[in-house]
């Protein structure tokens, strides 16, 4: 009798395990389907990053490149979202710009999923939701919340110690899949290094003048709410910070550390002629102090733990006690930073103007929500 019962429980446990495996496999498989984007009518062509380096053709590192050419001679801007696919406002701000942008002078190139592979998995043991929904006028849009790093299915195993190329700077092995440690990359390296190499090629081949890398950080990290600039371009950064201050938004200018290698604001500036800027917003769902990790925390950015930490004054954190750090605030900041840095660039390079129009400003996004500026 006891043996029959044992057999029965073994069968039941096996069936349950198999069912959970199937459910997990379906959820994981869904992460390989990119969300549909709806570029504005100003889009002139769409290509792939592999058009600039065919070493990533057919890999999960290849990603879409959207070109907006006004047809009027001027400069070229490159906007990159999704360097870290777990940073919702990085991707979402890029999508809002992609779906609303009008360019009347020069060109804008947009890469919404810079590390495409990182959108196909989430970070294990972190409890992150794998997607979130944004309501729009015509229905709901679903967006994936990926990982900070390249999918291990695309690049494995990690070394114990990662030696950054070509600086030989030593970092933890995990960082070998972080594309914001991989620049300038190399054509015969890991997938992450190959994608980084392709980004350098697009900047060079398209003669990019100004380039943006959008990010989010946990509230306790000191670089939150900053504009990081390469020291060669301090004037442009400072002028933009002033412009943003006048619009009621406080950004701290931060110079790119000279000895911290592999980052966009360092290597794009050193290996190409582009003027690079990196912006960070405060995202409590990414922090170590966070409570329950769910879609609500990702989108509303409201967390009692951070409220308490802020109240105690024990931590110098970028967290707004009254309102939290909602997605509208984070997307609004990124878009305003993009606009003001281009304005500032135009002031210093009047012969290579880039004129962008039709983008919602901070107040509009705060009032109407992000979904108001997404198509369907
Ligand atoms: Zn980041």
Tab-separated table of C-alpha atoms and ligand atoms in Angstrom:
chain	number	residue	atom	x	y	z
A	1	UNK	CA	0.000	0.000	0.000
A	2	UNK	CA	2.744	2.400	1.029
A	3	UNK	CA	4.628	1.565	-2.178
A	4	UNK	CA	1.564	2.361	-4.346
A	5	UNK	CA	1.160	5.668	-2.500
A	6	UNK	CA	4.842	6.458	-3.102
A	7	UNK	CA	4.477	5.663	-6.806
A	8	UNK	CA	1.372	7.810	-7.012
A	9	UNK	CA	3.046	10.822	-5.368
A	10	UNK	CA	6.090	10.374	-7.631
A	11	UNK	CA	3.827	10.449	-10.699
A	12	UNK	CA	1.915	13.503	-9.433
A	13	UNK	CA	5.131	15.402	-8.606
A	14	UNK	CA	6.579	14.489	-12.021
A	15	UNK	CA	3.442	15.741	-13.832
A	16	UNK	CA	3.437	18.992	-11.803
A	17	UNK	CA	7.147	19.533	-12.474
A	18	UNK	CA	6.645	18.904	-16.196
A	19	UNK	CA	3.670	21.328	-16.261
A	20	UNK	CA	5.710	24.022	-14.489
A	21	UNK	CA	8.521	23.404	-16.980
A	22	UNK	CA	6.141	23.892	-19.917
A	23	UNK	CA	4.726	27.121	-18.406
A	24	UNK	CA	8.251	28.457	-17.753
A	25	UNK	CA	9.354	27.487	-21.291
A	26	UNK	CA	6.378	29.350	-22.826
A	27	UNK	CA	7.131	32.455	-20.710
A	28	UNK	CA	10.826	32.275	-21.613
A	29	UNK	CA	10.007	31.724	-25.301
A	30	UNK	CA	7.795	34.839	-25.309
A	31	UNK	CA	10.821	36.958	-24.376
A	32	UNK	CA	12.274	36.147	-27.818
A	33	UNK	CA	9.438	38.014	-29.577
A	34	UNK	CA	10.315	41.707	-29.861
A	35	UNK	CA	7.516	44.180	-29.177
A	36	UNK	CA	6.206	45.932	-32.312
A	37	UNK	CA	7.232	49.593	-32.539
A	38	UNK	CA	5.440	52.265	-34.595
A	39	UNK	CA	7.942	54.826	-35.923
A	40	UNK	CA	6.640	58.330	-36.697
A	41	UNK	CA	5.986	59.395	-40.296
A	42	UNK	CA	9.417	61.094	-40.346
A	43	UNK	CA	11.185	57.723	-40.560
A	44	UNK	CA	13.112	57.498	-43.836
A	45	UNK	CA	14.658	54.026	-43.592
A	46	UNK	CA	15.114	51.068	-41.297
A	47	UNK	CA	18.112	48.774	-41.221
A	48	UNK	CA	19.982	46.444	-38.925
A	49	UNK	CA	23.114	46.964	-36.862
A	50	UNK	CA	24.705	44.110	-38.844
A	51	UNK	CA	24.628	46.452	-41.894
A	52	UNK	CA	27.624	48.088	-40.181
A	53	UNK	CA	29.399	44.912	-39.046
A	54	UNK	CA	28.297	41.614	-40.558
A	55	UNK	CA	29.971	39.611	-37.774
A	56	UNK	CA	26.677	39.855	-35.817
A	57	UNK	CA	24.403	38.794	-38.708
A	58	UNK	CA	21.994	36.057	-37.630
A	59	UNK	CA	22.842	36.426	-33.917
A	60	UNK	CA	20.626	37.672	-31.089
A	61	UNK	CA	22.994	40.634	-30.855
A	62	UNK	CA	21.724	42.056	-34.145
A	63	UNK	CA	19.216	44.845	-33.628
A	64	UNK	CA	17.038	47.344	-35.507
A	65	UNK	CA	18.372	50.739	-36.571
A	66	UNK	CA	15.879	53.519	-37.455
A	67	UNK	CA	16.975	56.494	-39.567
A	68	UNK	CA	15.202	59.860	-39.644
A	69	UNK	CA	16.748	62.023	-42.371
A	70	UNK	CA	15.269	65.510	-42.742
A	71	UNK	CA	16.900	65.923	-46.156
A	72	UNK	CA	18.287	69.267	-44.913
A	73	UNK	CA	22.072	69.317	-44.456
A	74	UNK	CA	23.090	69.320	-40.798
A	75	UNK	CA	24.517	67.082	-38.079
A	76	UNK	CA	23.647	63.528	-37.029
A	77	UNK	CA	22.447	62.386	-33.608
A	78	UNK	CA	22.433	58.784	-32.382
A	79	UNK	CA	19.955	57.834	-29.646
A	80	UNK	CA	20.421	54.466	-27.909
A	81	UNK	CA	18.001	52.836	-25.479
A	82	UNK	CA	18.196	49.372	-23.981
A	83	UNK	CA	21.895	49.187	-23.185
A	84	UNK	CA	20.611	47.560	-19.987
A	85	UNK	CA	17.310	45.874	-20.825
A	86	UNK	CA	16.159	45.856	-17.165
A	87	UNK	CA	16.014	49.677	-17.134
A	88	UNK	CA	12.421	50.356	-18.228
A	89	UNK	CA	12.700	54.122	-18.762
A	90	UNK	CA	15.771	53.709	-20.991
A	91	UNK	CA	13.805	51.692	-23.544
A	92	UNK	CA	10.456	53.452	-23.082
A	93	UNK	CA	11.881	56.981	-23.524
A	94	UNK	CA	13.533	55.838	-26.751
A	95	UNK	CA	10.232	54.355	-27.986
A	96	UNK	CA	8.335	57.605	-27.219
A	97	UNK	CA	10.933	59.576	-29.214
A	98	UNK	CA	10.866	56.998	-32.059
A	99	UNK	CA	7.059	57.177	-32.333
A	100	UNK	CA	6.729	60.991	-32.205
A	101	UNK	CA	9.929	62.479	-33.631
A	102	UNK	CA	9.960	64.998	-36.457
A	103	UNK	CA	13.400	66.039	-37.760
A	104	UNK	CA	13.568	69.284	-39.766
A	105	UNK	CA	17.348	69.648	-40.047
A	106	UNK	CA	20.075	66.995	-40.012
A	107	UNK	CA	19.476	63.349	-39.104
A	108	UNK	CA	18.599	61.234	-36.073
A	109	UNK	CA	19.444	57.528	-35.831
A	110	UNK	CA	17.667	55.474	-33.164
A	111	UNK	CA	18.652	52.081	-31.763
A	112	UNK	CA	15.942	51.203	-29.212
A	113	UNK	CA	17.370	47.826	-28.146
A	114	UNK	CA	21.119	48.333	-28.043
A	115	UNK	CA	21.733	45.001	-26.306
A	116	UNK	CA	19.028	42.987	-28.072
A	117	UNK	CA	20.145	39.708	-26.507
A	118	UNK	CA	19.565	41.143	-23.004
A	119	UNK	CA	15.858	41.630	-23.841
A	120	UNK	CA	15.427	37.856	-24.250
A	121	UNK	CA	15.999	36.912	-20.591
A	122	UNK	CA	15.592	38.383	-17.127
A	123	UNK	CA	17.997	38.439	-14.183
A	124	UNK	CA	17.736	35.185	-12.217
A	125	UNK	CA	17.166	35.382	-8.432
A	126	UNK	CA	16.045	39.047	-8.640
A	127	UNK	CA	12.306	38.388	-8.876
A	128	UNK	CA	11.805	40.898	-11.714
A	129	UNK	CA	8.625	40.706	-13.761
A	130	UNK	CA	9.441	39.777	-17.374
A	131	UNK	CA	7.092	42.396	-18.869
A	132	UNK	CA	4.935	45.404	-18.033
A	133	UNK	CA	1.897	47.013	-19.641
A	134	UNK	CA	1.275	50.637	-20.570
A	135	UNK	CA	-2.316	51.701	-21.306
A	136	UNK	CA	-2.713	53.847	-24.449
A	137	UNK	CA	-5.684	55.545	-26.125
A	138	UNK	CA	-6.283	52.479	-28.315
A	139	UNK	CA	-5.431	49.636	-25.980
A	140	UNK	CA	-2.585	48.249	-23.952
A	141	UNK	CA	1.023	47.900	-25.072
A	142	UNK	CA	3.207	45.199	-23.521
A	143	UNK	CA	6.959	45.736	-23.136
A	144	UNK	CA	9.592	43.266	-22.011
A	145	UNK	CA	11.759	43.878	-18.981
A	146	UNK	CA	15.026	42.139	-19.791
A	147	UNK	CA	18.379	41.671	-18.118
A	148	UNK	CA	21.287	43.991	-17.389
A	149	UNK	CA	23.542	41.737	-19.465
A	150	UNK	CA	23.659	39.564	-22.593
A	151	UNK	CA	21.598	36.334	-22.384
A	152	UNK	CA	23.869	33.506	-21.124
A	153	UNK	CA	22.378	31.331	-23.904
A	154	UNK	CA	24.154	33.676	-26.338
A	155	UNK	CA	27.441	33.965	-24.447
A	156	UNK	CA	28.691	31.420	-21.952
A	157	UNK	CA	30.600	30.660	-19.753
A	158	UNK	CA	31.697	33.828	-17.947
A	159	UNK	CA	35.366	33.937	-16.952
A	160	UNK	CA	36.190	34.222	-13.241
A	161	UNK	CA	37.774	37.590	-13.933
A	162	UNK	CA	36.855	39.724	-16.948
A	163	UNK	CA	39.817	41.495	-18.550
A	164	UNK	CA	38.367	44.452	-20.455
A	165	UNK	CA	39.685	44.860	-24.014
A	166	UNK	CA	41.945	46.666	-24.776
A	167	UNK	CA	42.554	48.324	-21.365
A	168	UNK	CA	43.021	44.979	-19.541
A	169	UNK	CA	41.095	46.497	-16.626
A	170	UNK	CA	39.986	43.636	-14.332
A	171	UNK	CA	36.311	43.318	-13.451
A	172	UNK	CA	34.084	40.547	-12.110
A	173	UNK	CA	33.378	37.768	-14.627
A	174	UNK	CA	29.682	38.731	-14.878
A	175	UNK	CA	30.673	42.054	-16.456
A	176	UNK	CA	31.927	40.231	-19.545
A	177	UNK	CA	28.275	40.288	-20.708
A	178	UNK	CA	27.699	43.973	-19.802
A	179	UNK	CA	27.865	45.923	-23.069
A	180	UNK	CA	28.570	49.145	-21.187
A	181	UNK	CA	31.956	47.684	-20.222
A	182	UNK	CA	32.705	46.323	-23.707
A	183	UNK	CA	33.513	49.407	-25.809
A	184	UNK	CA	35.303	49.817	-28.175
A	185	UNK	CA	34.718	46.077	-28.656
A	186	UNK	CA	36.452	43.885	-31.210
A	187	UNK	CA	35.365	42.025	-34.360
A	188	UNK	CA	36.629	38.630	-33.162
A	189	UNK	CA	35.573	38.890	-29.495
A	190	UNK	CA	32.554	37.681	-27.499
A	191	UNK	CA	29.059	38.496	-28.793
A	192	UNK	CA	28.922	41.480	-26.412
A	193	UNK	CA	32.271	42.775	-27.724
A	194	UNK	CA	31.107	42.275	-31.331
A	195	UNK	CA	27.934	44.319	-30.739
A	196	UNK	CA	30.027	47.031	-29.040
A	197	UNK	CA	32.331	47.000	-32.079
A	198	UNK	CA	29.278	47.358	-34.387
A	199	UNK	CA	28.115	50.411	-32.388
A	200	UNK	CA	31.529	52.049	-32.870
A	201	UNK	CA	31.273	51.265	-36.623
A	202	UNK	CA	27.830	52.888	-36.994
A	203	UNK	CA	29.069	56.011	-35.171
A	204	UNK	CA	32.054	56.238	-37.516
A	205	UNK	CA	30.338	55.301	-40.792
A	206	UNK	CA	27.358	57.609	-40.234
A	207	UNK	CA	29.586	60.457	-38.978
A	208	UNK	CA	27.554	60.760	-35.771
A	209	UNK	CA	28.108	64.148	-34.093
A	210	UNK	CA	26.245	63.648	-30.807
A	211	UNK	CA	25.303	60.323	-29.195
A	212	UNK	CA	23.024	59.398	-26.284
A	213	UNK	CA	23.006	56.349	-24.026
A	214	UNK	CA	19.949	56.251	-21.716
A	215	UNK	CA	20.069	54.446	-18.362
A	216	UNK	CA	18.455	54.001	-14.965
A	217	UNK	CA	20.091	53.285	-11.599
A	218	UNK	CA	19.087	52.288	-8.113
A	219	UNK	CA	18.337	55.347	-5.927
A	220	UNK	CA	21.330	54.781	-3.625
A	221	UNK	CA	23.902	54.943	-6.442
A	222	UNK	CA	25.636	58.357	-6.485
A	223	UNK	CA	25.378	58.775	-10.267
A	224	UNK	CA	21.569	58.960	-10.339
A	225	UNK	CA	20.031	62.013	-12.072
A	226	UNK	CA	23.304	62.893	-13.742
A	227	UNK	CA	24.463	63.744	-17.230
A	228	UNK	CA	27.800	61.989	-17.675
A	229	UNK	CA	30.011	63.667	-20.268
A	230	UNK	CA	33.437	63.095	-21.765
A	231	UNK	CA	35.742	65.875	-20.465
A	232	UNK	CA	36.242	67.231	-24.010
A	233	UNK	CA	32.624	68.366	-24.092
A	234	UNK	CA	32.106	69.974	-20.691
A	235	UNK	CA	30.731	73.237	-22.159
A	236	UNK	CA	27.886	71.478	-23.957
A	237	UNK	CA	26.961	69.492	-20.828
A	238	UNK	CA	27.036	72.554	-18.527
A	239	UNK	CA	24.969	74.643	-20.920
A	240	UNK	CA	22.347	71.871	-21.110
A	241	UNK	CA	22.284	71.485	-17.305
A	242	UNK	CA	21.505	75.228	-17.082
A	243	UNK	CA	18.728	74.894	-19.667
A	244	UNK	CA	17.238	71.973	-17.746
A	245	UNK	CA	17.479	73.913	-14.483
A	246	UNK	CA	15.457	76.694	-16.120
A	247	UNK	CA	12.834	74.087	-17.043
A	248	UNK	CA	12.705	73.112	-13.353
A	249	UNK	CA	14.683	69.861	-13.690
A	250	UNK	CA	17.823	69.321	-11.671
A	251	UNK	CA	20.587	67.290	-13.330
A	252	UNK	CA	24.121	66.929	-11.958
A	253	UNK	CA	26.941	67.141	-14.499
A	254	UNK	CA	29.479	64.362	-13.970
A	255	UNK	CA	32.687	63.926	-15.907
A	256	UNK	CA	33.473	60.454	-17.248
A	257	UNK	CA	36.228	58.863	-15.103
A	258	UNK	CA	39.366	58.641	-17.265
A	259	UNK	CA	40.434	55.270	-15.900
A	260	UNK	CA	37.095	53.485	-15.954
A	261	UNK	CA	37.122	51.719	-19.297
A	262	UNK	CA	34.557	50.178	-21.591
A	263	UNK	CA	31.746	52.693	-20.919
A	264	UNK	CA	29.942	54.588	-23.676
A	265	UNK	CA	30.716	58.086	-22.344
A	266	UNK	CA	34.417	57.190	-22.180
A	267	UNK	CA	35.073	55.098	-25.284
A	268	UNK	CA	32.597	56.620	-27.782
A	269	UNK	CA	34.290	59.923	-26.979
A	270	UNK	CA	37.827	58.532	-27.232
A	271	UNK	CA	37.436	56.186	-30.242
A	272	UNK	CA	35.091	58.271	-32.442
A	273	UNK	CA	34.324	61.918	-33.215
A	274	UNK	CA	30.902	61.714	-31.543
A	275	UNK	CA	30.070	63.787	-28.469
A	276	UNK	CA	28.658	61.198	-26.033
A	277	UNK	CA	26.248	61.724	-23.146
A	278	UNK	CA	24.862	59.198	-20.688
A	279	UNK	CA	21.834	59.980	-18.546
A	280	UNK	CA	20.514	58.093	-15.502
A	281	UNK	CA	17.145	58.237	-13.776
A	282	UNK	CA	16.307	56.858	-10.327
A	283	UNK	CA	14.525	53.494	-10.428
A	284	UNK	CA	13.674	51.947	-7.008
A	285	UNK	CA	12.911	48.538	-8.577
A	286	UNK	CA	16.645	48.206	-9.258
A	287	UNK	CA	17.864	48.948	-5.732
A	288	UNK	CA	18.985	46.594	-2.963
A	289	UNK	CA	16.689	48.248	-0.405
A	290	UNK	CA	13.556	47.580	-2.429
A	291	UNK	CA	10.575	45.693	-1.061
A	292	UNK	CA	8.314	43.458	-3.130
A	293	UNK	CA	9.502	43.517	-6.750
A	294	UNK	CA	6.594	43.762	-9.150
A	295	UNK	CA	5.246	45.742	-12.118
A	296	UNK	CA	3.779	48.325	-9.770
A	297	UNK	CA	7.217	49.098	-8.365
A	298	UNK	CA	8.716	49.272	-11.878
A	299	UNK	CA	6.055	51.714	-13.112
A	300	UNK	CA	5.043	53.698	-10.010
A	301	UNK	CA	8.480	53.675	-8.414
A	302	UNK	CA	6.863	54.041	-5.010
A	303	UNK	CA	8.581	52.060	-2.259
A	304	UNK	CA	8.126	52.242	1.532
A	305	UNK	CA	11.662	51.001	2.156
A	306	UNK	CA	13.142	53.923	0.228
A	307	UNK	CA	10.745	56.318	1.930
A	308	UNK	CA	12.021	55.100	5.316
A	309	UNK	CA	15.653	55.243	4.210
A	310	UNK	CA	15.145	58.807	3.024
A	311	UNK	CA	13.419	59.779	6.299
A	312	UNK	CA	16.237	58.445	8.448
A	313	UNK	CA	18.711	60.556	6.488
A	314	UNK	CA	21.184	57.702	6.878
A	315	UNK	CA	21.555	57.398	3.132
A	316	UNK	CA	22.154	59.977	0.474
A	317	UNK	CA	19.647	58.635	-2.007
A	318	UNK	CA	17.834	60.039	-5.019
A	319	UNK	CA	14.277	59.210	-4.012
A	320	UNK	CA	11.315	61.583	-3.915
A	321	UNK	CA	9.477	60.871	-0.657
A	322	UNK	CA	6.110	62.347	-1.652
A	323	UNK	CA	5.670	60.867	-5.102
A	324	UNK	CA	8.266	58.147	-5.563
A	325	UNK	CA	9.916	57.859	-8.983
A	326	UNK	CA	7.085	57.064	-11.424
A	327	UNK	CA	7.786	56.090	-15.028
A	328	UNK	CA	6.324	59.427	-16.312
A	329	UNK	CA	8.913	61.354	-14.272
A	330	UNK	CA	11.757	59.139	-15.499
A	331	UNK	CA	10.729	59.197	-19.183
A	332	UNK	CA	10.061	62.953	-18.987
A	333	UNK	CA	13.561	63.580	-17.635
A	334	UNK	CA	15.213	61.491	-20.348
A	335	UNK	CA	13.315	63.237	-23.140
A	336	UNK	CA	14.023	66.705	-21.728
A	337	UNK	CA	17.717	65.792	-21.371
A	338	UNK	CA	17.782	64.658	-25.007
A	339	UNK	CA	16.135	67.911	-26.185
A	340	UNK	CA	18.316	70.241	-24.069
A	341	UNK	CA	21.590	68.505	-24.971
A	342	UNK	CA	20.722	68.832	-28.677
A	343	UNK	CA	19.832	72.518	-28.123
A	344	UNK	CA	23.161	73.012	-26.400
A	345	UNK	CA	25.038	71.157	-29.180
A	346	UNK	CA	23.313	73.394	-31.784
A	347	UNK	CA	24.541	76.474	-29.892
A	348	UNK	CA	28.164	75.300	-30.143
A	349	UNK	CA	27.907	73.810	-33.678
A	350	UNK	CA	25.517	76.142	-35.543
A	351	UNK	CA	26.839	74.946	-38.918
A	352	UNK	CA	25.895	71.316	-38.086
A	353	UNK	CA	22.419	71.798	-36.667
A	354	UNK	CA	20.055	68.995	-35.689
A	355	UNK	CA	16.480	70.155	-35.215
A	356	UNK	CA	14.041	67.796	-33.477
A	357	UNK	CA	10.357	68.609	-33.027
A	358	UNK	CA	7.033	67.172	-31.869
A	359	UNK	CA	8.400	65.539	-28.699
A	360	UNK	CA	6.322	65.770	-25.498
A	361	UNK	CA	7.990	67.775	-22.736
A	362	UNK	CA	8.235	66.817	-19.048
A	363	UNK	CA	5.003	68.548	-17.979
A	364	UNK	CA	3.004	66.980	-20.813
A	365	UNK	CA	4.178	63.474	-19.906
A	366	UNK	CA	3.538	64.028	-16.179
A	367	UNK	CA	0.045	65.307	-16.938
A	368	UNK	CA	-1.057	62.845	-19.636
A	369	UNK	CA	1.014	59.743	-18.925
A	370	UNK	CA	3.478	57.918	-21.178
A	371	UNK	CA	0.709	55.967	-22.960
A	372	UNK	CA	-0.662	59.186	-24.468
A	373	UNK	CA	2.512	59.356	-26.582
A	374	UNK	CA	2.575	55.714	-27.675
A	375	UNK	CA	0.833	54.590	-30.848
A	376	UNK	CA	-1.161	51.442	-31.354
B	1	LIG	ZN1	22.298	51.058	-17.041
